[in-house]
XYZ file of C-alpha atoms in Angstrom:
464
model
C -39.723 166.096 72.409
C -41.618 169.224 71.260
C -43.582 171.531 73.544
C -46.685 170.708 71.503
C -46.286 167.054 72.457
C -45.948 167.939 76.135
C -49.027 170.171 75.975
C -51.107 167.431 74.424
C -49.766 164.896 76.912
C -51.195 166.949 79.753
C -54.549 167.113 78.011
C -54.647 163.419 77.224
C -53.492 162.199 80.611
C -55.899 164.494 82.460
C -58.688 163.451 80.037
C -59.900 166.999 79.450
C -61.115 168.257 76.095
C -58.560 169.557 73.641
C -60.258 172.906 73.460
C -60.425 173.591 77.194
C -57.235 175.619 77.594
C -55.021 178.168 75.914
C -51.254 178.588 76.052
C -49.910 182.129 75.912
C -47.593 182.856 73.014
C -48.311 179.582 71.213
C -49.592 179.124 67.687
C -53.368 178.872 67.585
C -55.595 177.177 65.087
C -56.846 180.573 63.895
C -53.295 181.726 63.151
C -52.557 178.488 61.300
C -55.700 178.892 59.195
C -54.799 182.514 58.445
C -51.335 181.431 57.349
C -52.758 178.732 55.093
C -55.250 181.244 53.665
C -52.398 183.571 52.711
C -49.684 181.161 51.637
C -51.202 177.900 50.435
C -49.932 177.298 46.896
C -53.080 175.544 45.694
C -55.242 178.432 46.861
C -52.935 181.056 45.349
C -52.952 179.131 42.077
C -56.765 179.283 42.058
C -56.574 183.037 42.649
C -54.217 183.382 39.698
C -56.641 181.334 37.606
C -59.459 183.708 38.554
C -57.327 186.707 37.591
C -56.822 185.079 34.207
C -60.602 184.611 33.945
C -61.053 188.334 34.636
C -59.313 189.040 31.336
C -62.181 187.363 29.477
C -64.302 190.457 30.110
C -62.051 193.031 28.352
C -61.621 190.526 25.547
C -65.402 190.413 25.122
C -65.700 194.204 25.438
C -63.252 194.582 22.565
C -66.132 193.656 20.260
C -67.603 197.124 20.902
C -64.375 198.879 19.971
C -62.951 199.662 16.516
C -60.159 197.670 14.978
C -57.424 199.838 13.472
C -54.687 198.568 11.189
C -51.787 200.360 9.534
C -50.198 199.049 6.325
C -47.090 199.964 4.384
C -45.560 198.506 1.249
C -42.663 199.266 -1.120
C -40.892 197.437 -3.928
C -39.883 197.588 -7.604
C -42.473 197.034 -10.326
C -41.650 196.202 -13.967
C -44.240 196.819 -16.706
C -43.893 195.760 -20.365
C -46.714 196.880 -22.719
C -47.216 196.453 -26.434
C -49.555 198.825 -28.253
C -51.916 198.158 -31.168
C -49.398 199.670 -33.582
C -46.800 197.182 -32.474
C -44.884 199.666 -30.429
C -43.492 198.219 -27.278
C -42.945 200.175 -24.111
C -41.539 199.103 -20.796
C -41.099 200.911 -17.545
C -39.834 200.286 -14.064
C -41.417 201.922 -11.083
C -40.856 201.794 -7.378
C -44.286 202.221 -5.780
C -44.626 202.933 -2.088
C -47.758 203.373 0.000
C -48.976 203.714 3.557
C -52.486 203.379 4.798
C -54.751 203.179 7.825
C -57.955 201.128 8.033
C -60.517 201.290 10.824
C -63.394 198.820 11.128
C -66.295 199.262 13.533
C -68.946 196.641 14.160
C -72.413 198.194 14.192
C -74.560 195.084 14.617
C -73.594 191.427 14.877
C -76.738 189.759 16.136
C -76.137 190.851 19.761
C -73.151 188.524 19.909
C -70.877 191.077 21.560
C -73.381 191.910 24.285
C -73.963 188.237 24.996
C -70.228 187.514 25.003
C -69.724 190.257 27.595
C -72.478 188.829 29.769
C -70.989 185.353 29.351
C -67.561 186.582 30.417
C -69.038 188.359 33.431
C -70.842 185.189 34.490
C -67.628 183.228 34.039
C -65.942 185.630 36.432
C -68.742 185.206 38.960
C -68.567 181.433 38.607
C -64.798 181.624 39.047
C -65.233 183.566 42.277
C -67.488 180.843 43.623
C -64.952 178.214 42.567
C -62.361 180.200 44.496
C -64.610 180.129 47.568
C -64.881 176.361 47.217
C -61.093 176.122 47.115
C -60.790 178.428 50.126
C -63.102 176.181 52.104
C -61.213 173.080 50.993
C -57.891 174.568 52.073
C -59.273 175.706 55.434
C -60.736 172.253 56.097
C -57.442 170.624 55.105
C -55.527 173.058 57.326
C -57.817 172.294 60.258
C -57.317 168.566 59.752
C -53.544 168.996 59.459
C -53.400 171.095 62.639
C -55.550 168.704 64.680
C -53.703 165.679 63.294
C -50.431 166.997 64.717
C -52.062 167.532 68.108
C -53.684 164.106 68.036
C -50.606 162.211 66.926
C -48.374 164.061 69.400
C -50.713 163.078 72.207
C -50.860 159.446 71.063
C -47.069 159.311 70.783
C -46.757 160.676 74.309
C -49.270 158.154 75.639
C -47.490 155.278 73.919
C -44.132 156.486 75.229
C -45.446 156.734 78.801
C -46.928 153.263 78.464
C -43.560 151.919 77.310
C -41.822 153.503 80.297
C -44.445 152.082 82.624
C -44.016 148.579 81.216
C -40.248 148.787 81.677
C -40.754 149.648 85.328
C -43.223 146.791 85.669
C -40.806 144.350 84.086
C -38.168 145.189 86.702
C -40.770 144.874 89.440
C -42.021 141.508 88.173
C -38.491 140.155 87.868
C -37.751 141.164 91.458
C -40.931 139.491 92.672
C -40.067 136.404 90.640
C -36.686 136.274 92.338
C -38.407 136.401 95.718
C -40.821 133.645 94.661
C -44.003 135.755 94.539
C -44.408 135.473 90.714
C -43.557 132.937 88.060
C -41.688 132.958 84.778
C -45.012 133.187 82.976
C -45.668 136.541 84.629
C -42.326 137.837 83.390
C -43.036 136.575 79.869
C -46.420 138.320 79.843
C -44.838 141.681 80.681
C -42.041 141.130 78.163
C -44.613 140.435 75.444
C -46.518 143.617 76.280
C -43.239 145.546 76.347
C -42.322 144.352 72.839
C -45.770 145.339 71.571
C -45.368 148.743 73.240
C -42.061 149.335 71.432
C -43.792 148.599 68.128
C -46.632 150.951 69.011
C -44.191 153.762 69.819
C -42.412 153.341 66.490
C -45.732 153.391 64.636
C -46.848 156.484 66.572
C -43.574 158.257 65.727
C -44.016 157.499 62.030
C -47.593 158.775 62.086
C -46.566 161.914 63.984
C -43.777 162.719 61.514
C -46.177 162.199 58.619
C -48.670 164.600 60.209
C -45.959 167.215 60.662
C -45.039 166.926 56.977
C -48.684 167.378 55.981
C -48.922 170.389 58.288
C -45.942 171.994 56.554
C -47.355 171.292 53.101
C -50.838 172.653 53.796
C -50.110 175.531 56.166
C -46.683 176.520 54.905
C -44.534 176.300 58.046
C -43.246 173.758 60.528
C -45.595 173.103 63.458
C -44.322 174.737 66.601
C -46.020 175.234 69.931
C -49.629 174.397 69.110
C -52.571 175.159 71.344
C -55.733 173.036 71.352
C -58.396 173.835 68.760
C -61.994 174.704 69.511
C -65.211 173.743 67.708
C -66.945 176.468 65.728
C -70.534 175.373 66.288
C -71.537 178.953 67.097
C -71.163 179.929 63.449
C -73.360 177.115 62.136
C -77.156 177.310 61.687
C -79.224 176.341 64.705
C -81.158 173.553 62.978
C -80.425 171.019 60.300
C -83.317 172.349 58.213
C -81.788 175.828 58.205
C -78.397 174.353 57.332
C -79.844 172.436 54.373
C -81.713 175.497 53.101
C -78.582 177.606 53.349
C -76.450 175.038 51.545
C -78.954 174.574 48.700
C -79.054 178.306 47.981
C -75.781 179.845 49.198
C -73.109 177.168 48.945
C -70.428 178.345 46.484
C -70.609 175.088 44.516
C -74.356 175.611 44.034
C -73.878 179.242 43.020
C -71.143 178.255 40.569
C -73.502 175.687 39.015
C -76.213 178.359 38.738
C -73.831 180.635 36.883
C -72.983 177.669 34.684
C -76.643 177.473 33.618
C -76.636 181.200 32.784
C -73.454 180.790 30.755
C -74.995 177.942 28.762
C -78.088 180.046 27.997
C -75.914 182.906 26.791
C -73.884 180.527 24.634
C -77.140 179.584 22.919
C -77.879 183.242 22.219
C -74.373 183.735 20.838
C -74.864 180.778 18.511
C -78.232 182.164 17.383
C -76.532 185.489 16.609
C -74.797 183.848 13.647
C -78.192 183.842 11.862
C -78.586 187.630 12.102
C -77.275 190.156 9.561
C -73.856 191.671 10.263
C -73.396 195.427 9.808
C -69.944 197.016 9.838
C -68.527 200.424 9.044
C -65.093 200.583 7.477
C -62.988 203.672 6.867
C -59.611 203.731 5.174
C -57.009 206.246 4.012
C -54.141 205.265 1.744
C -51.307 207.415 0.409
C -49.342 206.169 -2.622
C -46.100 207.302 -4.238
C -44.713 206.102 -7.586
C -41.278 207.000 -8.941
C -41.439 206.989 -12.753
C -38.826 207.780 -15.454
C -39.598 210.557 -17.947
C -36.914 211.657 -20.348
C -34.230 210.352 -18.063
C -35.579 212.506 -15.245
C -37.044 210.869 -12.141
C -40.043 212.612 -10.631
C -42.536 211.404 -8.056
C -46.214 210.805 -8.723
C -48.543 210.433 -5.779
C -52.176 209.845 -4.944
C -54.520 209.644 -1.947
C -57.382 207.196 -1.604
C -59.919 207.633 1.210
C -63.205 205.830 1.691
C -65.955 205.140 4.231
C -67.946 202.013 3.503
C -70.929 200.547 5.268
C -71.184 196.815 4.746
C -74.164 194.542 5.418
C -73.708 190.782 5.310
C -76.823 188.641 5.426
C -76.087 184.945 6.081
C -78.223 182.696 3.935
C -76.685 179.291 4.351
C -73.364 178.337 5.942
C -73.373 174.603 5.490
C -75.576 173.926 8.505
C -72.869 174.340 11.146
C -74.618 177.320 12.714
C -77.762 175.266 13.328
C -75.738 172.417 14.804
C -74.076 174.839 17.224
C -77.465 176.137 18.350
C -78.752 172.636 18.979
C -75.540 171.719 20.762
C -75.717 174.724 23.075
C -79.338 173.912 23.948
C -78.315 170.407 24.965
C -75.504 171.882 27.037
C -78.033 174.088 28.808
C -80.077 171.032 29.712
C -76.963 169.301 30.967
C -76.046 172.287 33.155
C -79.528 172.340 34.667
C -79.269 168.672 35.550
C -75.815 169.274 37.019
C -77.219 172.109 39.128
C -79.832 169.813 40.629
C -77.183 167.174 41.267
C -75.001 169.727 43.059
C -77.933 170.795 45.222
C -78.627 167.201 46.204
C -74.964 166.687 46.966
C -74.964 169.834 49.118
C -77.942 168.510 51.065
C -76.345 165.105 51.579
C -73.091 166.694 52.703
C -74.903 168.839 55.269
C -76.771 165.831 56.645
C -73.543 163.861 56.951
C -71.664 166.747 58.564
C -74.519 167.499 60.952
C -74.676 163.848 61.988
C -70.920 163.788 62.532
C -71.052 166.857 64.786
C -73.939 165.401 66.785
C -72.195 162.063 67.141
C -68.837 163.504 68.206
C -70.474 165.576 70.941
C -71.830 162.415 72.530
C -68.636 160.484 71.810
C -66.481 162.981 73.679
C -68.668 162.670 76.780
C -68.616 158.891 76.527
C -64.852 158.788 76.025
C -64.270 161.027 79.026
C -66.474 158.781 81.179
C -64.636 155.739 79.872
C -61.254 157.220 80.800
C -62.409 158.063 84.326
C -63.805 154.572 84.817
C -60.634 152.962 83.426
C -58.448 155.098 85.723
C -60.491 154.050 88.758
C -60.343 150.407 87.687
C -56.567 150.562 87.249
C -56.021 152.017 90.712
C -58.185 149.287 92.218
C -56.421 146.483 90.342
C -53.013 147.873 91.286
C -53.868 147.752 94.960
C -55.234 144.229 94.630
C -52.176 143.182 92.585
C -49.919 144.445 95.338
C -51.909 142.406 97.826
C -51.631 139.331 95.638
C -55.331 139.265 94.769
C -54.872 140.017 91.044
C -52.709 138.368 88.411
C -50.126 140.086 86.226
C -52.274 139.484 83.158
C -55.235 141.205 84.779
C -53.102 144.237 85.629
C -51.699 144.424 82.104
C -55.161 144.138 80.607
C -56.551 146.978 82.714
C -53.537 149.155 81.840
C -54.115 148.474 78.150
C -57.805 149.339 78.494
C -56.905 152.690 80.030
C -54.376 153.365 77.279
C -56.955 152.528 74.620
C -59.528 154.745 76.333
C -57.150 157.709 76.439
C -56.208 157.245 72.783
C -59.885 157.012 71.871
C -60.542 160.256 73.756
C -57.765 162.052 71.903
C -59.055 160.820 68.553
C -62.638 161.770 69.433
C -61.528 165.255 70.472
C -59.860 165.664 67.102
C -63.025 164.584 65.297
C -65.085 166.960 67.428
C -63.163 169.985 66.165
C -62.724 168.948 62.533
C -66.373 167.934 62.149
C -67.522 171.405 63.229
C -65.352 172.996 60.531
C -66.614 170.457 57.988
C -70.190 171.462 58.843
C -69.394 175.130 58.218
C -67.878 174.176 54.860
C -70.948 172.077 54.033
C -73.257 175.075 54.435
C -70.792 177.363 52.619
C -69.856 179.572 55.575
C -66.249 178.540 56.175
C -64.499 181.830 55.418
C -61.969 184.121 57.160
C -64.606 186.793 57.716
C -66.960 184.376 59.451
C -64.246 182.805 61.596
C -62.636 186.158 62.402
C -59.196 184.996 61.298
C -56.306 187.438 61.835
C -55.768 188.064 58.144
C -57.089 190.320 55.424
C -59.540 188.627 53.103
C -58.698 188.303 49.419
C -60.970 190.569 47.361
C -61.193 189.292 43.764
C -63.105 192.374 42.605
C -59.996 194.559 42.981
C -58.164 192.934 40.079
C -61.382 192.687 38.067
C -61.956 196.446 38.128
C -58.284 197.093 37.408
C -58.432 195.251 34.071
C -62.070 195.455 33.003
C -61.828 198.676 31.010
C -58.217 198.381 29.898
C -57.733 199.313 26.247
C -53.943 199.003 26.084
C -50.989 197.516 27.913
C -49.468 194.107 28.525
C -48.354 194.567 32.130
C -50.508 193.018 34.809
C -51.669 195.168 37.762
C -49.003 193.564 39.996
C -46.297 194.774 37.604
C -45.431 191.551 35.758
């Protein structure tokens, strides 16, 4: 049996809150969250996705830069000509040429500028999506951590109950042999004992499942776990303040706001197709021809250089450009509606989380009172049972009530902690910096600035 299970057993049996003590050298909830923040595969995948989104900005900035192409060609050429006098002449040449062409966009209806702004807003939206994923992972890690504590405590309680029923079965059989109890009393204990064995097996299965989830979310096997604590101190003082914060600062809301900006810029990009396009093109080409002359081969060469300014005025392109403009305007309307829906969802989530925190506070107090009352009742019934004033069924029923009360307390304690973290996530404040986790926060701007102004290179900043 693990040390974590023993630690939780002491908490459950004593009916104290799961956050009331600390064990030196054990793994804390903060360390588990820090480990999940660093190592969770889903979160790291979202970070990689954001790094890929960062590359949209240099791609958009490339519209400001010239495009340079080099060309080269070589090959035999046969020419057969017939003059007006009927004379026929043929020749074979081997032309070769090299050239360089540079094209610079001067004006394209502000499409490049709007594409850059779109890419920048996509990066900002991606950062908010990353914050959403961070909060999701931290909430999942909190649930996984507290689930192991809860299920270890329940398994310990069920195991202790099974041991107690075995002792009672021996006691009842001895009293039956002496004539104090009947066969029905023995059968009642045997029935409860069989149910207790089933409960232990179910608790073991649930505990093993929780350990597997812990490993998947946090990235390591659960070891010696200390009780978690609520984080109410980081939440707003009132529900009104929490709702206001969620509607304006929650990462999902901010991402939706950037989505509206992106849709507006997409409309401007589509409208840019109606503007004239101005480009400047410069080229240099060097040509060599090898021609026969009186059985002597000599080279002939030439150089062609030009700088051309080109203006293209779109008159009609089949109507697709107008359809794209209308489409982007509809998309803008859709994004605005989605933004309002996200804000309403943020408000509803805060209300639900706030209610859960409020309810679990009262539930913990009630569960603790219930455990104390059930313990007192059990001691009284045991004394009366020993004096022959209570039946075996009454004793078993009171024992079961105490077991149920202790299990309910453990489950309520788990909900008390997880609901406080869910409230922080609902207002958008569940982050390593707020919680003070022992880990360095991931800064997405580092990679962004590393690649934003890159003109060349295929290697990523991490060397891949």
